[in-house]
Each structure stands twice: as C-alpha cells, then as structure tokens.
PDB file of C-alpha atoms in Angstrom:
ATOM      1  CA  UNK H   9      23.184 -89.618 170.113  1.00 36.00           C
ATOM      2  CA  UNK H  10      25.959 -88.031 169.430  1.00 39.00           C
ATOM      3  CA  UNK H  11      28.420 -88.518 166.726  1.00 40.00           C
ATOM      4  CA  UNK H  12      31.669 -87.960 166.668  1.00 38.00           C
ATOM      5  CA  UNK H  13      34.121 -87.416 163.815  1.00 40.00           C
ATOM      6  CA  UNK H  14      37.925 -89.198 165.184  1.00 40.00           C
ATOM      7  CA  UNK H  15      39.859 -87.444 162.097  1.00 40.00           C
ATOM      8  CA  UNK H  16      39.153 -83.925 164.134  1.00 41.00           C
ATOM      9  CA  UNK H  17      39.870 -85.552 167.486  1.00 42.00           C
ATOM     10  CA  UNK H  18      36.990 -85.646 169.657  1.00 43.00           C
ATOM     11  CA  UNK H  19      34.772 -82.514 168.625  1.00 41.00           C
ATOM     12  CA  UNK H  20      31.523 -83.495 169.636  1.00 45.00           C
ATOM     13  CA  UNK H  21      28.903 -82.501 166.180  1.00 46.00           C
ATOM     14  CA  UNK H  22      25.770 -82.394 165.971  1.00 45.00           C
ATOM     15  CA  UNK H  23      23.531 -84.327 164.911  1.00 48.00           C
ATOM     16  CA  UNK H  24      20.225 -84.859 163.037  1.00 49.00           C
ATOM     17  CA  UNK H  25      17.879 -84.477 166.091  1.00 51.00           C
ATOM     18  CA  UNK H  26      19.430 -81.897 167.396  1.00 52.00           C
ATOM     19  CA  UNK H  27      19.585 -79.708 164.117  1.00 49.00           C
ATOM     20  CA  UNK H  28      15.404 -80.721 164.295  1.00 56.00           C
ATOM     21  CA  UNK H  29      14.764 -78.916 167.731  1.00 67.00           C
ATOM     22  CA  UNK H  30      17.221 -76.335 167.447  1.00 78.00           C
ATOM     23  CA  UNK H  31      16.381 -73.133 166.519  1.00 89.00           C
ATOM     24  CA  UNK H  32      17.475 -72.020 163.535  1.00 93.00           C
ATOM     25  CA  UNK H  33      20.964 -69.487 164.509  1.00 93.00           C
ATOM     26  CA  UNK H  34      21.771 -66.287 163.221  1.00 96.00           C
ATOM     27  CA  UNK H  35      24.844 -64.422 163.602  1.00 95.00           C
ATOM     28  CA  UNK H  36      24.596 -60.098 164.162  1.00 97.00           C
ATOM     29  CA  UNK H  37      27.682 -58.911 163.452  1.00 96.00           C
ATOM     30  CA  UNK H  38      27.409 -54.806 164.105  1.00 94.00           C
ATOM     31  CA  UNK H  39      29.580 -52.919 165.923  1.00 93.00           C
ATOM     32  CA  UNK H  40      26.725 -49.749 167.548  1.00 94.00           C
ATOM     33  CA  UNK H  41      25.188 -51.955 170.971  1.00 96.00           C
ATOM     34  CA  UNK H  42      21.777 -50.368 170.513  1.00 96.00           C
ATOM     35  CA  UNK H  43      21.653 -51.439 167.105  1.00 94.00           C
ATOM     36  CA  UNK H  44      21.962 -55.587 168.199  1.00 96.00           C
ATOM     37  CA  UNK H  45      20.038 -54.913 170.982  1.00 96.00           C
ATOM     38  CA  UNK H  46      17.041 -54.367 169.114  1.00 96.00           C
ATOM     39  CA  UNK H  47      17.819 -56.747 166.386  1.00 97.00           C
ATOM     40  CA  UNK H  48      18.685 -59.673 168.942  1.00 97.00           C
ATOM     41  CA  UNK H  49      15.466 -58.691 170.736  1.00 97.00           C
ATOM     42  CA  UNK H  50      13.185 -58.751 167.433  1.00 96.00           C
ATOM     43  CA  UNK H  51      14.998 -62.189 165.753  1.00 97.00           C
ATOM     44  CA  UNK H  52      14.683 -63.689 169.236  1.00 96.00           C
ATOM     45  CA  UNK H  53      10.750 -62.672 169.210  1.00 95.00           C
ATOM     46  CA  UNK H  54      10.706 -64.700 165.915  1.00 93.00           C
ATOM     47  CA  UNK H  55      12.294 -67.819 166.993  1.00 92.00           C
ATOM     48  CA  UNK H  56      15.854 -67.590 166.043  1.00 94.00           C
ATOM     49  CA  UNK H  57      18.982 -68.232 168.443  1.00 94.00           C
ATOM     50  CA  UNK H  58      21.068 -65.152 167.900  1.00 96.00           C
ATOM     51  CA  UNK H  59      24.642 -65.089 168.720  1.00 94.00           C
ATOM     52  CA  UNK H  60      26.370 -61.889 169.279  1.00 96.00           C
ATOM     53  CA  UNK H  61      29.292 -60.544 167.576  1.00 94.00           C
ATOM     54  CA  UNK H  62      30.962 -56.818 167.238  1.00 94.00           C
ATOM     55  CA  UNK H  63      33.036 -56.558 164.183  1.00 92.00           C
ATOM     56  CA  UNK H  64      34.430 -58.429 161.431  1.00 91.00           C
ATOM     57  CA  UNK H  65      37.304 -60.208 163.654  1.00 93.00           C
ATOM     58  CA  UNK H  66      34.983 -60.900 165.929  1.00 92.00           C
ATOM     59  CA  UNK H  67      32.271 -62.881 163.271  1.00 91.00           C
ATOM     60  CA  UNK H  68      35.854 -64.551 162.679  1.00 91.00           C
ATOM     61  CA  UNK H  69      36.059 -65.572 165.819  1.00 89.00           C
ATOM     62  CA  UNK H  70      32.970 -66.776 166.334  1.00 89.00           C
ATOM     63  CA  UNK H  71      32.730 -68.877 163.086  1.00 88.00           C
ATOM     64  CA  UNK H  72      35.868 -70.109 163.998  1.00 82.00           C
ATOM     65  CA  UNK H  73      34.690 -71.425 167.437  1.00 74.00           C
ATOM     66  CA  UNK H  74      31.909 -73.368 165.186  1.00 71.00           C
ATOM     67  CA  UNK H  75      33.235 -74.135 162.265  1.00 63.00           C
ATOM     68  CA  UNK H  76      33.436 -78.568 162.694  1.00 56.00           C
ATOM     69  CA  UNK H  77      29.845 -77.902 164.148  1.00 60.00           C
ATOM     70  CA  UNK H  78      27.110 -79.664 161.363  1.00 49.00           C
ATOM     71  CA  UNK H  79      25.532 -76.040 160.645  1.00 51.00           C
ATOM     72  CA  UNK H  80      26.637 -73.998 163.309  1.00 80.00           C
ATOM     73  CA  UNK H  81      25.058 -70.423 161.831  1.00 91.00           C
ATOM     74  CA  UNK H  82      21.899 -70.605 159.264  1.00 92.00           C
ATOM     75  CA  UNK H  83      22.320 -66.855 158.302  1.00 95.00           C
ATOM     76  CA  UNK H  84      25.299 -63.880 159.383  1.00 95.00           C
ATOM     77  CA  UNK H  85      23.064 -60.893 159.604  1.00 97.00           C
ATOM     78  CA  UNK H  86      26.228 -58.260 159.642  1.00 95.00           C
ATOM     79  CA  UNK H  87      27.062 -54.592 159.183  1.00 92.00           C
ATOM     80  CA  UNK H  88      29.956 -53.476 156.201  1.00 89.00           C
ATOM     81  CA  UNK H  89      31.469 -50.573 157.831  1.00 87.00           C
ATOM     82  CA  UNK H  90      32.687 -51.537 161.537  1.00 89.00           C
ATOM     83  CA  UNK H  91      36.165 -50.882 162.643  1.00 89.00           C
ATOM     84  CA  UNK H  92      39.103 -52.996 162.348  1.00 88.00           C
ATOM     85  CA  UNK H  93      37.805 -55.575 159.502  1.00 89.00           C
ATOM     86  CA  UNK H  94      34.959 -54.960 157.784  1.00 89.00           C
ATOM     87  CA  UNK H  95      32.296 -57.282 157.235  1.00 90.00           C
ATOM     88  CA  UNK H  96      32.868 -57.825 153.570  1.00 90.00           C
ATOM     89  CA  UNK H  97      37.189 -58.076 155.144  1.00 90.00           C
ATOM     90  CA  UNK H  98      35.661 -61.056 156.877  1.00 92.00           C
ATOM     91  CA  UNK H  99      33.594 -62.129 154.228  1.00 91.00           C
ATOM     92  CA  UNK H 100      36.259 -62.529 151.343  1.00 91.00           C
ATOM     93  CA  UNK H 101      38.365 -64.000 154.071  1.00 90.00           C
ATOM     94  CA  UNK H 102      35.137 -66.937 155.191  1.00 90.00           C
ATOM     95  CA  UNK H 103      35.055 -67.500 151.071  1.00 88.00           C
ATOM     96  CA  UNK H 104      38.288 -68.288 150.195  1.00 88.00           C
ATOM     97  CA  UNK H 105      37.845 -71.263 153.412  1.00 85.00           C
ATOM     98  CA  UNK H 106      34.376 -72.207 151.032  1.00 82.00           C
ATOM     99  CA  UNK H 107      32.855 -71.170 153.954  1.00 84.00           C
ATOM    100  CA  UNK H 108      29.272 -71.153 152.721  1.00 84.00           C
ATOM    101  CA  UNK H 109      26.854 -70.317 155.316  1.00 89.00           C
ATOM    102  CA  UNK H 110      24.041 -67.229 154.046  1.00 93.00           C
ATOM    103  CA  UNK H 111      25.686 -63.782 154.606  1.00 94.00           C
ATOM    104  CA  UNK H 112      22.660 -60.658 154.441  1.00 95.00           C
ATOM    105  CA  UNK H 113      24.826 -57.205 154.774  1.00 94.00           C
ATOM    106  CA  UNK H 114      23.398 -54.077 156.294  1.00 92.00           C
ATOM    107  CA  UNK H 115      24.309 -51.233 154.816  1.00 84.00           C
ATOM    108  CA  UNK H 116      24.418 -47.335 153.267  1.00 74.00           C
ATOM    109  CA  UNK H 117      26.878 -48.336 150.263  1.00 60.00           C
ATOM    110  CA  UNK H 118      25.700 -44.716 148.465  1.00 53.00           C
ATOM    111  CA  UNK H 119      27.349 -43.409 151.167  1.00 47.00           C
ATOM    112  CA  UNK H 120      31.019 -44.860 149.981  1.00 49.00           C
ATOM    113  CA  UNK H 121      34.434 -42.884 151.386  1.00 50.00           C
ATOM    114  CA  UNK H 122      36.865 -41.982 149.704  1.00 48.00           C
ATOM    115  CA  UNK H 123      39.425 -45.369 148.967  1.00 48.00           C
ATOM    116  CA  UNK H 124      36.888 -47.485 150.527  1.00 50.00           C
ATOM    117  CA  UNK H 125      36.342 -50.775 148.181  1.00 47.00           C
ATOM    118  CA  UNK H 126      32.282 -51.332 149.714  1.00 51.00           C
ATOM    119  CA  UNK H 127      30.431 -51.461 147.056  1.00 60.00           C
ATOM    120  CA  UNK H 128      27.522 -53.749 145.879  1.00 73.00           C
ATOM    121  CA  UNK H 129      28.874 -56.064 143.185  1.00 78.00           C
ATOM    122  CA  UNK H 130      31.736 -56.661 145.660  1.00 81.00           C
ATOM    123  CA  UNK H 131      29.194 -58.534 148.155  1.00 84.00           C
ATOM    124  CA  UNK H 132      27.214 -59.760 145.231  1.00 84.00           C
ATOM    125  CA  UNK H 133      30.605 -61.233 143.890  1.00 86.00           C
ATOM    126  CA  UNK H 134      31.234 -63.089 147.480  1.00 89.00           C
ATOM    127  CA  UNK H 135      27.559 -64.552 147.563  1.00 88.00           C
ATOM    128  CA  UNK H 136      25.994 -61.791 149.993  1.00 92.00           C
ATOM    129  CA  UNK H 137      22.887 -60.223 149.842  1.00 92.00           C
ATOM    130  CA  UNK H 138      22.888 -56.537 150.671  1.00 90.00           C
ATOM    131  CA  UNK H 139      19.986 -54.584 152.579  1.00 91.00           C
ATOM    132  CA  UNK H 140      20.417 -51.331 152.515  1.00 87.00           C
ATOM    133  CA  UNK H 141      19.736 -48.563 155.268  1.00 85.00           C
ATOM    134  CA  UNK H 142      17.767 -47.084 156.425  1.00 89.00           C
ATOM    135  CA  UNK H 143      15.110 -50.140 156.484  1.00 91.00           C
ATOM    136  CA  UNK H 144      12.105 -51.282 157.789  1.00 94.00           C
ATOM    137  CA  UNK H 145      12.001 -54.058 160.280  1.00 93.00           C
ATOM    138  CA  UNK H 146       9.533 -55.221 158.095  1.00 95.00           C
ATOM    139  CA  UNK H 147      11.449 -55.633 155.552  1.00 96.00           C
ATOM    140  CA  UNK H 148      15.069 -57.053 157.049  1.00 96.00           C
ATOM    141  CA  UNK H 149      11.946 -59.844 158.589  1.00 96.00           C
ATOM    142  CA  UNK H 150      11.309 -60.967 155.530  1.00 96.00           C
ATOM    143  CA  UNK H 151      14.560 -61.762 153.769  1.00 96.00           C
ATOM    144  CA  UNK H 152      15.292 -63.145 156.936  1.00 96.00           C
ATOM    145  CA  UNK H 153      12.435 -65.460 156.547  1.00 94.00           C
ATOM    146  CA  UNK H 154      13.017 -66.408 153.685  1.00 94.00           C
ATOM    147  CA  UNK H 155      16.911 -67.075 153.288  1.00 93.00           C
ATOM    148  CA  UNK H 156      16.247 -68.779 156.414  1.00 92.00           C
ATOM    149  CA  UNK H 157      12.233 -69.747 157.710  1.00 86.00           C
ATOM    150  CA  UNK H 158      12.825 -69.394 161.946  1.00 78.00           C
ATOM    151  CA  UNK H 159      11.120 -73.236 161.220  1.00 77.00           C
ATOM    152  CA  UNK H 160      12.875 -74.748 159.100  1.00 67.00           C
ATOM    153  CA  UNK H 161      14.182 -77.842 160.679  1.00 66.00           C
ATOM    154  CA  UNK H 162      11.593 -78.461 162.712  1.00 62.00           C
ATOM    155  CA  UNK H 163       9.488 -78.826 158.370  1.00 51.00           C
ATOM    156  CA  UNK H 164      12.503 -80.815 157.909  1.00 46.00           C
ATOM    157  CA  UNK H 165      14.392 -78.823 155.791  1.00 41.00           C
ATOM    158  CA  UNK H 166      18.156 -79.191 155.508  1.00 41.00           C
ATOM    159  CA  UNK H 167      21.422 -76.472 155.543  1.00 41.00           C
ATOM    160  CA  UNK H 168      22.363 -76.783 151.838  1.00 36.00           C
TER     161      UNK H 168
END
C-alpha cells in the first residue's frame, strides 16, 4: 500500500514494501560518456539500479526530482571535475539543504589546476568519501559495496 503525504500535495512516497523489493539506487555522475557507460554496466551487473547524470547541474536536477521520495538514491558516485557545476559545488549546495545521502567522489585531486578549490579536505568536510583516479574496478566495487551493499533491502537494511 502506498502512503501519501497530504502536506506534499499528494506526491507518492515509497513505502517499506517497495523499498524492500527494489535494488539499491546509485546516481552516477560523470561528464565522460564512455566512463558512465562502463560504470553503469558494471554496477548494474552487481545488482544496483543506476541512474545517470552528466554534470553537477544534472546531479542537482536528478536529486531535486526525487527529493520527496523516501530513500530516492542510496549513493551518489560522482566525478569532481565537470564543466559548469562541479561535483563538489553540487554536493555543497545539497548539504546546505540537509541532504545526507552518501557520496563517493572519483577524482584525481593531485592534479589540481591553479585557482581551483578542489581538495580532499573540502570533500571530506562535506562528508564525501574519495576514490583517487586512476583506480581499479575491484577497488571501486569494494567501496560501493561497503557504502551500499547490493542486497541491502533484502537483508532489511535501513537507509540511515
């Protein structure tokens, strides 16, 4: 049975039964289409539902589209450097709104460009974990599984 929240103009929220039936959902954000496709395939094969976004603005749109759904995304896996709005900028905006979904950044912080504020301390301050590029796919999967096990709902995990 679906529950409606009258204060949200009847928007549909996921109920407990639906959460238990769906795979954990990852928002994958990268401006490199080839990287997105490779990671989407690997994560899908591991049992995750993957939603794609191309940059920080798209990340904000995707999160905004699901803001009222219970546990809309279980993890955000994002590049940091993207045109327009970086992953770090998007995360900072979301954290200001008390958005608490775990974030794993894939980035090469060591190759910082002059004038950029991208550093590991800033990401950690915002509660994000960091995976340095280049990385092994096994290392990525290990980190993702630790943050969000693929069978999390089947085993009765809660999101918080």
